Coordinates of C-alpha atoms in Angstrom, one line a residue:
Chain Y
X190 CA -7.9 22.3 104.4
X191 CA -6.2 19.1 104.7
X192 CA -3.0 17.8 103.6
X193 CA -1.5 17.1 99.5
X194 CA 0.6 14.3 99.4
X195 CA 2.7 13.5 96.7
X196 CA 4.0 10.1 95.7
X197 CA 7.0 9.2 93.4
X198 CA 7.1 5.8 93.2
X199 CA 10.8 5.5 91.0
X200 CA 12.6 1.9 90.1
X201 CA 14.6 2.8 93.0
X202 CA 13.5 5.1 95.6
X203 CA 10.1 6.4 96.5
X204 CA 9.2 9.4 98.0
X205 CA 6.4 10.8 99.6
X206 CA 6.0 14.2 100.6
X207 CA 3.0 16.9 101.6
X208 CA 3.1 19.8 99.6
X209 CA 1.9 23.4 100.1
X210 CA -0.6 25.5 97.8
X211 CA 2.5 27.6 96.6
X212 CA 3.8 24.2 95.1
X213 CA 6.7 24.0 97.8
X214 CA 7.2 20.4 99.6
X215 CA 6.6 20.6 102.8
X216 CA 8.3 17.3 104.4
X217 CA 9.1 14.7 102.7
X218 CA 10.3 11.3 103.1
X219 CA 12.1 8.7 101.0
X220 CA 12.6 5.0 100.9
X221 CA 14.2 2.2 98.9
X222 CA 11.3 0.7 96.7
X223 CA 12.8 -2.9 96.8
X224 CA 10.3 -3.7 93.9
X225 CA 11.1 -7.4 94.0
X226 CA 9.7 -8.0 97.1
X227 CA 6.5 -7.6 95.3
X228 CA 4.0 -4.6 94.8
X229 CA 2.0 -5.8 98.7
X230 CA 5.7 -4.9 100.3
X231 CA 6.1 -1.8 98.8
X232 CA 2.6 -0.8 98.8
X233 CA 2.6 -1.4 102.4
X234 CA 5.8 0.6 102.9
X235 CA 4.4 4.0 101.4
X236 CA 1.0 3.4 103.2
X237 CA 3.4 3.7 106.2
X238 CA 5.4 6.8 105.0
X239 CA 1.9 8.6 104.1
X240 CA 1.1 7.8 107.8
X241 CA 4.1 9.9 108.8
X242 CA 4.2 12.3 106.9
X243 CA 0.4 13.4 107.7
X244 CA 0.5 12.4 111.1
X245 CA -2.5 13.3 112.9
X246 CA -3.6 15.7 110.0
X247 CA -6.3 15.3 107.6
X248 CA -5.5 14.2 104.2
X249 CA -7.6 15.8 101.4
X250 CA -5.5 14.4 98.5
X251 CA -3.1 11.9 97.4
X252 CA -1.7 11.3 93.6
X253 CA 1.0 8.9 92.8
X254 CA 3.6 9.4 90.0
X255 CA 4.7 6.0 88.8
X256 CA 6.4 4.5 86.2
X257 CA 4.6 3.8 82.9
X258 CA 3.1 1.8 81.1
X259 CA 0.3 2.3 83.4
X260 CA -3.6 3.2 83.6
X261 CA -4.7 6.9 84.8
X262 CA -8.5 5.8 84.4
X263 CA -8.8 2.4 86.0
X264 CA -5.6 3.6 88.5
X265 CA -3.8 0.2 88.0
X266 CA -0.3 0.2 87.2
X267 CA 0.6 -2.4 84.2
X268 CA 3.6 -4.1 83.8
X269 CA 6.6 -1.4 83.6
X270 CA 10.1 -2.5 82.9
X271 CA 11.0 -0.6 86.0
X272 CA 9.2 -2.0 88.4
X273 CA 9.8 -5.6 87.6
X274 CA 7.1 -8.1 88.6
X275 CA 4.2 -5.3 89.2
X276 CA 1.7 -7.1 87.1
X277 CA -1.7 -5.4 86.5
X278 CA -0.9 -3.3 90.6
X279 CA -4.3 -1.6 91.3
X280 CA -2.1 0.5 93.3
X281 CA -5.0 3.1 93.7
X282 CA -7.8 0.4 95.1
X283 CA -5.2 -0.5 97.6
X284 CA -4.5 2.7 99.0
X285 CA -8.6 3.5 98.9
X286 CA -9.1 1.0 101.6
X287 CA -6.6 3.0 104.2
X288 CA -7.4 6.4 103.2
X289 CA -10.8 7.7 102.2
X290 CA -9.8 10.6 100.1
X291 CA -9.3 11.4 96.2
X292 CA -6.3 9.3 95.1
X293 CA -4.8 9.5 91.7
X294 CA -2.2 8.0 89.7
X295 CA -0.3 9.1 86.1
X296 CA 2.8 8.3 85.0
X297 CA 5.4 10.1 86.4
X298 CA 6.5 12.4 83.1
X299 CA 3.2 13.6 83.2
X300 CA 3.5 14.3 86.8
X301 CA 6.5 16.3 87.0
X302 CA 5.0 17.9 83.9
X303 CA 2.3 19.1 85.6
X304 CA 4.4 20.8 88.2
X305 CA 6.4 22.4 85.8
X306 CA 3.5 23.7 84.1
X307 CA 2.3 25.4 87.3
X308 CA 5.5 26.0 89.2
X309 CA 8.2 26.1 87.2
X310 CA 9.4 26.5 83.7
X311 CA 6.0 26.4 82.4
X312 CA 4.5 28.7 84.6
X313 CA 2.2 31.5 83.2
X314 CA 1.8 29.3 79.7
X315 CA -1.7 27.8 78.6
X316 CA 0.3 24.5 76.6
X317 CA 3.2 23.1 78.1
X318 CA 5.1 20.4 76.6
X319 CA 7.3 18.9 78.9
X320 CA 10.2 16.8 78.0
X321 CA 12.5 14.7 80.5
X322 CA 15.6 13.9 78.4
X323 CA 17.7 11.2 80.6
X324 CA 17.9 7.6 80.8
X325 CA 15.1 7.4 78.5
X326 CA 13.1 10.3 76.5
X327 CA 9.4 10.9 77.9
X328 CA 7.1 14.0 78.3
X329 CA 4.1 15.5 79.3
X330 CA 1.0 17.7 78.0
X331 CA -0.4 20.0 80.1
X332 CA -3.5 22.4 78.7
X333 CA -4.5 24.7 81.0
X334 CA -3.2 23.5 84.2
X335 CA -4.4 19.9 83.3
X336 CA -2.3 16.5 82.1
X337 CA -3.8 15.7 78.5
X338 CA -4.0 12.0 79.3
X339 CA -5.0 10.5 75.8
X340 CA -7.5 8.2 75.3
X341 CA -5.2 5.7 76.4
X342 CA -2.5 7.7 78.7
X343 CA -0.3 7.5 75.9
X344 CA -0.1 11.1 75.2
X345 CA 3.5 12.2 75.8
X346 CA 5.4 8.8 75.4
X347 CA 7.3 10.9 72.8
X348 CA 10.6 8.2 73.4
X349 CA 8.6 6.4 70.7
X350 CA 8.3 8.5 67.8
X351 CA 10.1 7.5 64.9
X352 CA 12.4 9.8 63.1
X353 CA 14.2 7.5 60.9
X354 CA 12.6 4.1 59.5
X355 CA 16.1 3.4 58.5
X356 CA 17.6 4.2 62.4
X357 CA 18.5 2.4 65.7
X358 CA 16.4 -0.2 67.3
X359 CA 16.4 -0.5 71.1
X360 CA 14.4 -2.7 72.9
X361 CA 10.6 -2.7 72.4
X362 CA 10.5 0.6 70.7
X363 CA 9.7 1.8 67.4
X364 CA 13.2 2.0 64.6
X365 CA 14.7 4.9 64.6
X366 CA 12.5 6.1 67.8
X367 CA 13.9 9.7 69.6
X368 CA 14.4 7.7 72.5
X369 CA 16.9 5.7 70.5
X370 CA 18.9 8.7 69.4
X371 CA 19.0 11.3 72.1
X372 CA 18.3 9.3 75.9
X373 CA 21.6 8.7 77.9
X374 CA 21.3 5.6 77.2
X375 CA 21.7 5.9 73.2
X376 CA 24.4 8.2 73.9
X377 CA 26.2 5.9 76.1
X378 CA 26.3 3.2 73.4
X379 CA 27.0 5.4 71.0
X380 CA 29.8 5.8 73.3
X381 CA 31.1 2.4 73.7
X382 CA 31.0 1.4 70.1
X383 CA 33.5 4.6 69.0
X384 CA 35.5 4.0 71.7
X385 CA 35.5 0.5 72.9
X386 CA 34.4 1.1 76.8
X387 CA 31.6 1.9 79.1
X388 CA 30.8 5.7 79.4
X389 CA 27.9 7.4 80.7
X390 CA 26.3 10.4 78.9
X391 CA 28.3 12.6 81.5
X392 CA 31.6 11.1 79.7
X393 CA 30.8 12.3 76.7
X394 CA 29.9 15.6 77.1
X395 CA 33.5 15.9 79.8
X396 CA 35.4 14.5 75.9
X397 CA 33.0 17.4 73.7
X398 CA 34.2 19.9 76.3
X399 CA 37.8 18.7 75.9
X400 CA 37.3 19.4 71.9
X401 CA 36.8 15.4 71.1
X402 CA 35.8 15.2 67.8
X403 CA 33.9 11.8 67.9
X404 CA 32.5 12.4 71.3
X405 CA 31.5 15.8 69.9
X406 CA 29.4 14.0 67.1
X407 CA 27.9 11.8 69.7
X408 CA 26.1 14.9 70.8
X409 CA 25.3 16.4 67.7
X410 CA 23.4 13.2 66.5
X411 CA 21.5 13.4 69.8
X412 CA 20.7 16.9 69.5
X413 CA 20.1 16.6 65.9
X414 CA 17.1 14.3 66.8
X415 CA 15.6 16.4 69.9
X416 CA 15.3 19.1 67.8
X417 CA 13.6 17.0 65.1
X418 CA 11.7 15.3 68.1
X419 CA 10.5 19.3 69.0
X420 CA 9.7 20.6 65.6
X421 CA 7.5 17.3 65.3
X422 CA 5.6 18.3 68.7
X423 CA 5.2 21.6 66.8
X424 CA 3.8 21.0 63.9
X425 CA 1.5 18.3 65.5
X426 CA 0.3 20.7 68.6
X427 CA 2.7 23.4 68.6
X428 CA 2.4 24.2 72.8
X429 CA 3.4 27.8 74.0
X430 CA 6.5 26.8 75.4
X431 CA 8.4 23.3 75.8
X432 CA 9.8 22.7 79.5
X433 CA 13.3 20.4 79.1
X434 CA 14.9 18.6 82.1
X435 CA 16.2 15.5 82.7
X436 CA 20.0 14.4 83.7
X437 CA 21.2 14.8 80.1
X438 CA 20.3 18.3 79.4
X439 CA 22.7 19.1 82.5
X440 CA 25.4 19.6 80.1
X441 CA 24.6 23.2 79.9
X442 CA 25.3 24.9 76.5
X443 CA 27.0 22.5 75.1
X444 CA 23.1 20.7 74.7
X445 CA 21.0 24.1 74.7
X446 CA 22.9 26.2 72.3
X447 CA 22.8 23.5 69.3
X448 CA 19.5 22.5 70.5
X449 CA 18.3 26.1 69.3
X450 CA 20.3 26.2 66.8
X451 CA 19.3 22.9 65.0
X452 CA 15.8 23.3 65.6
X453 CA 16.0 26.6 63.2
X454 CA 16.0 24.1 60.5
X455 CA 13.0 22.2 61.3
X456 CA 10.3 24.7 61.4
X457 CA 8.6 27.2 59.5
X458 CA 10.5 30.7 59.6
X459 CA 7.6 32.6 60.8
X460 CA 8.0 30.3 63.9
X461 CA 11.2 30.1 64.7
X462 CA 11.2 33.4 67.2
X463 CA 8.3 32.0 68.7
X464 CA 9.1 28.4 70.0
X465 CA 9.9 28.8 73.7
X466 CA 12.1 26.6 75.3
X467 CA 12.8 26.3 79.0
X468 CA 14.9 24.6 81.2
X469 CA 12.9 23.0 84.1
X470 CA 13.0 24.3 87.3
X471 CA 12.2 21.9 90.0
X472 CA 15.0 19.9 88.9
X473 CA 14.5 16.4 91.5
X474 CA 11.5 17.5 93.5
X475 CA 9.1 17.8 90.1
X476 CA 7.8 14.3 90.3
X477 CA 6.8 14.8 94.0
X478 CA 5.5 18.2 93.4
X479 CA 3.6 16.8 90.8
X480 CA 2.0 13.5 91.8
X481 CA 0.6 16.0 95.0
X482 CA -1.3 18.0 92.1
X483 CA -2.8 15.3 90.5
X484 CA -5.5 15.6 92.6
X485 CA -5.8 19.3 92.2
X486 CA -6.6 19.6 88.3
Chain A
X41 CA -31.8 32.9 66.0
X42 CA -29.8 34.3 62.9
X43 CA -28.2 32.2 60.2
X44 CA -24.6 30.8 60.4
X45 CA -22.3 31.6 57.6
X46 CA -19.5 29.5 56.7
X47 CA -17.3 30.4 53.9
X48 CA -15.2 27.6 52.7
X49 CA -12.1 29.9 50.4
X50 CA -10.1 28.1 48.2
X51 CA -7.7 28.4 45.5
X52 CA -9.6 27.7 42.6
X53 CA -13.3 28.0 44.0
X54 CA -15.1 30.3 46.8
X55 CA -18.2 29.1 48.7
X56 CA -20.7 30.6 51.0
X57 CA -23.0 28.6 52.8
X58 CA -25.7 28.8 55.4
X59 CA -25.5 25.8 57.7
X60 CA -28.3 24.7 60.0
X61 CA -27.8 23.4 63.9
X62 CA -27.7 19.9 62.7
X63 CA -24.6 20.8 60.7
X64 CA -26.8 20.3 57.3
X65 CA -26.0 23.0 54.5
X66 CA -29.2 24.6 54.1
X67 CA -28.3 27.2 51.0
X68 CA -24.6 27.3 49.2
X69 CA -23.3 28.9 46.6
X70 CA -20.0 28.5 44.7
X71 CA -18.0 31.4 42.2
X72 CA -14.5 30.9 40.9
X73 CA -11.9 32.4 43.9
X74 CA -10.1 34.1 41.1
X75 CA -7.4 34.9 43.3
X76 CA -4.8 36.4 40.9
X77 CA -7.6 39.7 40.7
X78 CA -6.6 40.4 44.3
X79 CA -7.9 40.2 47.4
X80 CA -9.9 43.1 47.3
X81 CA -11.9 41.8 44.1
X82 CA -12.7 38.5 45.7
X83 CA -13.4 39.8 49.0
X84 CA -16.2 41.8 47.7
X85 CA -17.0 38.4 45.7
X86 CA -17.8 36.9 48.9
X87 CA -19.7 39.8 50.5
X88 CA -21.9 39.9 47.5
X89 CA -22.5 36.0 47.7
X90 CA -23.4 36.2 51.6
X91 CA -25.6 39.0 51.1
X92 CA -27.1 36.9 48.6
X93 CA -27.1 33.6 50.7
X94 CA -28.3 35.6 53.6
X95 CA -31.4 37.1 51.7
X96 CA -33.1 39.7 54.5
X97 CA -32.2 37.1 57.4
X98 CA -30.4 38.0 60.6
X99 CA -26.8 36.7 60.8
X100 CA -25.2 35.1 63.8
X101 CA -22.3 34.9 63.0
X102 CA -19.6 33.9 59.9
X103 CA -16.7 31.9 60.1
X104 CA -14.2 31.8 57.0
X105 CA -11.8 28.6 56.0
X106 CA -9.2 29.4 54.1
X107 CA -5.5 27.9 53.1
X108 CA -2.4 28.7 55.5
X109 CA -0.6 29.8 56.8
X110 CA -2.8 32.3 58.4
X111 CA -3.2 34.3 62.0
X112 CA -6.7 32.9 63.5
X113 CA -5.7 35.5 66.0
X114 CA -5.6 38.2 64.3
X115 CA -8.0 37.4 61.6
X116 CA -5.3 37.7 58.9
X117 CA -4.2 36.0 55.7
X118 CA -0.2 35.2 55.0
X119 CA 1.0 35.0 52.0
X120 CA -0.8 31.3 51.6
X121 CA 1.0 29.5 48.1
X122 CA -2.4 28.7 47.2
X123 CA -3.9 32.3 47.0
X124 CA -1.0 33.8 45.2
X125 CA -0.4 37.6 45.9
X126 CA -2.5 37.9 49.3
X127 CA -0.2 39.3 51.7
X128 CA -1.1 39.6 55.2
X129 CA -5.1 40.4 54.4
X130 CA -7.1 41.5 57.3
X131 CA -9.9 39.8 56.2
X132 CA -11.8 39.5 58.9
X133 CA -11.8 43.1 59.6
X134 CA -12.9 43.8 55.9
X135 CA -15.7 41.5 56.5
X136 CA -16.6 43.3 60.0
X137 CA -16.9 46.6 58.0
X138 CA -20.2 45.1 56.2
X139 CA -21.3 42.5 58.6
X140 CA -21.7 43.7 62.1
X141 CA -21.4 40.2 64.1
X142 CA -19.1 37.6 64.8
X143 CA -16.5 36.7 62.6
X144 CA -13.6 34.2 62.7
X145 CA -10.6 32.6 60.4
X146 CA -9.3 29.2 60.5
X147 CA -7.3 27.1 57.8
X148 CA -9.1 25.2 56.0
X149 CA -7.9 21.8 57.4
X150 CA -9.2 22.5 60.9
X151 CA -12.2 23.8 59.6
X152 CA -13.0 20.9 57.9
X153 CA -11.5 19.1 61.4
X154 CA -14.0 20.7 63.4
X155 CA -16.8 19.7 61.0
X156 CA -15.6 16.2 60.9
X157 CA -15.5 16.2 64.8
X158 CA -19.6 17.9 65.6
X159 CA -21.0 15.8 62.2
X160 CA -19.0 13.4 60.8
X161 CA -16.4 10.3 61.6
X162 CA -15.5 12.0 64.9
X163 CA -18.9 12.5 66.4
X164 CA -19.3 11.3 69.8
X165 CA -15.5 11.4 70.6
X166 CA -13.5 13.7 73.0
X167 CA -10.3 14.3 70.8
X168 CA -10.3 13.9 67.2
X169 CA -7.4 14.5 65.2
X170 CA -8.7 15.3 61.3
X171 CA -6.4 14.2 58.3
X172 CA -6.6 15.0 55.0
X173 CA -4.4 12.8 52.2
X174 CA -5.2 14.9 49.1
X175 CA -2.9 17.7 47.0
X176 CA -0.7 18.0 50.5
X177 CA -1.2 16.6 53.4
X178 CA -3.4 18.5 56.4
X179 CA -4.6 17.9 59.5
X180 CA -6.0 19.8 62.4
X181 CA -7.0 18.3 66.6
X182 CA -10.1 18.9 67.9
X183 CA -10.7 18.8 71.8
X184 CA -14.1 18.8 73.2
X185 CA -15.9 20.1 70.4
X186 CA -13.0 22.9 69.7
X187 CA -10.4 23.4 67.5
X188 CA -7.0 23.2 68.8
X189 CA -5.0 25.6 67.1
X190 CA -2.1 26.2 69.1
X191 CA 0.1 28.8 70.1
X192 CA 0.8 30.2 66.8
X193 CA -1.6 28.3 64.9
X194 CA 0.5 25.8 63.6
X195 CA -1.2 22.6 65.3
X196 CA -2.4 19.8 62.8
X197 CA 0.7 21.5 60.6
X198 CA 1.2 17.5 60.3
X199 CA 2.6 17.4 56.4
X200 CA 5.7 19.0 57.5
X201 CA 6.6 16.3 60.0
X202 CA 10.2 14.6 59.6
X203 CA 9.8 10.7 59.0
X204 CA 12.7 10.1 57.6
X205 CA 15.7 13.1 57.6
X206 CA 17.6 11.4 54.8
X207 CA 14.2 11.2 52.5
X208 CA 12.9 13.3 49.6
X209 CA 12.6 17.2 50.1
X210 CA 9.6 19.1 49.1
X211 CA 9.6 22.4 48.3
X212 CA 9.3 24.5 51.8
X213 CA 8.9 21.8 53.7
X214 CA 11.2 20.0 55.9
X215 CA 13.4 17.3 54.2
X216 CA 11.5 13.6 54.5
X217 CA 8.3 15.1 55.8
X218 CA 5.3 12.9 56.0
X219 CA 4.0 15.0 53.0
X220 CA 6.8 14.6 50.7
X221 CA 5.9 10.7 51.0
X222 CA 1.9 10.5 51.5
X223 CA 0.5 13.4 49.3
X224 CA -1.4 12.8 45.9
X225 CA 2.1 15.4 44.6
X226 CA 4.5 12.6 46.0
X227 CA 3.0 10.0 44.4
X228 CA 2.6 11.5 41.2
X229 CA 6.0 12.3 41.6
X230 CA 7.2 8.2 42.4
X231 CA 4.8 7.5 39.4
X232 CA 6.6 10.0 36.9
X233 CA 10.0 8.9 38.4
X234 CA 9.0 4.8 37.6
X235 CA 7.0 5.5 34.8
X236 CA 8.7 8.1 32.8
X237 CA 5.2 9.9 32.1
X238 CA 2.9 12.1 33.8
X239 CA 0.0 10.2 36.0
X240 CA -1.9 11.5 39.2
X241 CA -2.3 9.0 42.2
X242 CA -5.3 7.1 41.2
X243 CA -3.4 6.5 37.7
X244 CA -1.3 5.0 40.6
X245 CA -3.9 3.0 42.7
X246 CA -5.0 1.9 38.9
X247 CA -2.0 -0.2 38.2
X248 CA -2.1 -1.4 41.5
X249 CA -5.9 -2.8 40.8
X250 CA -4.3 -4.3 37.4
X251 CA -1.5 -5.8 40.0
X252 CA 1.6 -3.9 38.7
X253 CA 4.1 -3.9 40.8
X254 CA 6.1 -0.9 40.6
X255 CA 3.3 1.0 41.4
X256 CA 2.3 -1.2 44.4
X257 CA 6.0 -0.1 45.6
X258 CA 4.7 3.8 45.3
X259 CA 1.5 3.2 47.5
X260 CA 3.2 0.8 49.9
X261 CA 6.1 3.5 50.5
X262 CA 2.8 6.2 51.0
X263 CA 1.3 4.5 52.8
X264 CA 4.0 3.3 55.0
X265 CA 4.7 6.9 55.8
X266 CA 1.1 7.8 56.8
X267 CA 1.1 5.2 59.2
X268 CA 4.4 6.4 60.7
X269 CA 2.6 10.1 60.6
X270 CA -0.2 8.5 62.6
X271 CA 1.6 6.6 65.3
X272 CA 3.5 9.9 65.9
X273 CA 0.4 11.5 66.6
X274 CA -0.5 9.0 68.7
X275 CA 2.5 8.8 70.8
X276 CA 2.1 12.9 71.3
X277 CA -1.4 13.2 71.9
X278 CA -3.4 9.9 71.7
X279 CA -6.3 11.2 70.5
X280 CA -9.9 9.4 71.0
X281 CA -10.1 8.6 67.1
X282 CA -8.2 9.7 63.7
X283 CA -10.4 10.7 60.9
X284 CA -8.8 10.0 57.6
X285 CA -10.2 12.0 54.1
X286 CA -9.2 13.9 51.3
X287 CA -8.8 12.2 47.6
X288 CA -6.0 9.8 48.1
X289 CA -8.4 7.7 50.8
X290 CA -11.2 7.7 48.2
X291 CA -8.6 4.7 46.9
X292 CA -10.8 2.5 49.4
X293 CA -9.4 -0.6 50.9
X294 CA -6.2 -0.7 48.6
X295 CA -5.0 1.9 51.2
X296 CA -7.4 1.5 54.2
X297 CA -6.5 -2.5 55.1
X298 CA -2.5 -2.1 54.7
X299 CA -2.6 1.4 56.5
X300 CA -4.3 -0.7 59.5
X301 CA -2.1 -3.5 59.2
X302 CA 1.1 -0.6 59.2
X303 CA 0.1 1.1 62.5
X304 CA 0.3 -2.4 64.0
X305 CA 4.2 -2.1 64.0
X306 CA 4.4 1.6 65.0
X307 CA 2.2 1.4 67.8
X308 CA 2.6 -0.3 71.1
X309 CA 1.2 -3.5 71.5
X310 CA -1.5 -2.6 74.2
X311 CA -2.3 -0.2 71.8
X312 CA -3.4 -1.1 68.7
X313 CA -7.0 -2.7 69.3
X314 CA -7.5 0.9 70.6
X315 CA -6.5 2.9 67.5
X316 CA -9.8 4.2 66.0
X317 CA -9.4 4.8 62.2
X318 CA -12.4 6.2 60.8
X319 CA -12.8 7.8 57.0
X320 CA -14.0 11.3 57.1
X321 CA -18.1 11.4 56.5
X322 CA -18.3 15.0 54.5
X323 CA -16.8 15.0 51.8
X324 CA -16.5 17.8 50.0
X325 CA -19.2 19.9 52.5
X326 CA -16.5 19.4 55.6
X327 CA -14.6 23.0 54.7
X328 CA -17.8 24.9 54.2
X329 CA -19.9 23.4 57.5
X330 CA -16.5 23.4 59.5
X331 CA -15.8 27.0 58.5
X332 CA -19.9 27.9 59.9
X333 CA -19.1 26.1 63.1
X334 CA -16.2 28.4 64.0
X335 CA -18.2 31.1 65.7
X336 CA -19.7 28.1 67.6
X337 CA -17.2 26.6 69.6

């Protein structure tokens, strides 16, 4: 049995890492991505940090988790905002002609979806619906220890659903889009236009814990439109259980108790008891965990 | 090789059908569902009209579509609006007391989903997600030739999607659900508002023929909404192809070309060449054919 290594390839960092059957990494490594020195740089740099991570071991699988908007079929990464410059990146092709071995690529919500659906919150459950609340709002199906793709890959890229035709517009997505309400990012401009500075989601929910009124409806906008966001994945799919991480759900119960609370009034009653939600569990490690399965569904 | 029953139970009529391989009815017949006698008295309806459909041929199985919300589980009946009175009814085991094969429930939407899927505008794709614009608004996801019904049953429960949480409220449903803007009800509704006086929606789609205004306002607003409904879909699951029936789309291209020309905003621009609309090929066979395909899946 050779080695599972697991790349996530972030705006900022990458980091690759072999990881055991029992879905523990066993080393890992991580690097500035430097993006802007163009995708032949970078590529390079992670062909090196496979190299040492493996060593003189075999490799039997490699899977990348990357920023979307990207191909899973064709392997080619397209244009993401986050990785600026990386035009059309047949990132798989290029790491085909150093290692001859299964690679894959996915988009890294599906990818620490996945590894929440075997591994962590998810675990033991046939649909998971993962959901990574943070900067921006993205997710992940997972039926029966497999991402569900889409015919395009754009199954999970829940950030753009619209919830209000009449809402908040941010950058190329949909009015009135989840993303627009409930990412940090809304919250933290929600922020600066009530109160006139910069703040980060984090500042709001210190203001909601110190009984702020206007920081407090901040939060309940945001976790007004989650829970509509949810009951919508419900009564589209309705998964076993929904797996929620992400920097923003860090607040705790200030986030998870409403979150319940509100989504009481967006489904059937027969359903309410039944809707699982979990907090993820792999917390950092997920994407890396994941992109090393990708070649294991 | 016995005959496949499917048994297509609605509110106002009940038919039994034997369907061949090719998905061809092959013998149907049709009695009122007279669903206020009870369910007793139209259960034994529907085992007189199979015995008669059946003749002295072997069955293979029987498959029953009939309106949610129901338990595909467990075989059982809830208290669906459309068949007042019928209370959690075991049908399926009442049925297994005459009929000693394979028997199976499903709501009628993703009966007529899977139908669409083997036969109709979904043949030859992976994922087809089945939506029906008629009285309410259904829908049910088939993957690989199977219905998806989801944990609890509630996936393709699409009418009760929020679009819009400041928008009209519907009866049980949730308040600016897709339904409460895209049904055949919702627009008799707008037309009754504008109009002062009673009119179904092709009363509706009639004025817009004749060019009148206010009721172009009631379809664009429908349709409007049903292209939201779709992109949502799409931004969950992506499905392989949409198929679209049910009386409202019988309005032909006054609602086919500007629900196209909708989903071009809603969707991402890489997208939208991809998005495969097709109308639903059945008719009014898909719930009866559907319902014998779900012992075959």
């Amino acid at each position: 049995m050779g080695l599972h290594i697991g790349i996530d390839l972030g705006g900022t960092n990458v980091r690759v890492a072999s990881v055991l059957e029992n879905g523990e990494v066993d080393e890992m490594m991580q690097e500035p991505t430097e993006a802007e020195q163009g995708p032949k740089y970078t590529i390079e740099k992670i062909i090196r940090m496979i190299e040492s991570v493996a060593g003189d071991q075999s490799i039997e699988g490699i899977g990348i988790g990357a920023p979307g908007p990207l191909d899973p079929h064709r392997g080619v990464i397209l244009a993401p905002p986050n990785l600026p410059g990386w035009d059309e990146v047949p990132i798989v092709d290029h790491l085909k002609n150093h290692f001859q071995t299964t690679i894959k690529l996915n988009n890294d919500a599906n990818a620490a979806a996945l590894a929440e659906a075997r591994f962590g919150g998810g675990k033991g459950y046939e649909s998971v619906f993962y959901i990574t609340v943070s900067t921006g709002v993205g997710g992940g199906l997972v039926i029966n220890g497999r991402v569900f793709n889409g015919a395009q890959g754009y199954a999970g890229e829940i950030g753009n659903m619209i919830l209000n035709p009449h809402g908040y517009q941010y950058s190329n997505l949909n009015k009135g889009a989840l993303e627009s309400y409930s990412s940090g990012t809304a919250m933290a401009e929600r922020f600066s236009d009530q109160f006139g500075k910069y703040g980060a989601a984090e500042d709001v929910f210190e203001l909601v814990s110190q009984g702020n009124e206007k920081a407090q409806r901040i939060v309940d906008e945001a976790i007004d439109y989650l829970a509509m966001g949810i009951a919508n994945i419900t009564h589209i799919i309705n998964p076993e259980v929904f797996v929620i991480g992400g920097g923003v759900m860090n607040a705790g119960e200030l986030i998870w108790v409403p979150l319940r609370d509100r989504l009481e009034d967006y489904v059937y009653p027969g359903l309410v008891e039944h809707i699982h939600l979990e907090p993820a569990a792999l917390s950092g490690e997920a994407g890396v965990i994941g992109a090393a399965l990708l070649t294991q569904q």
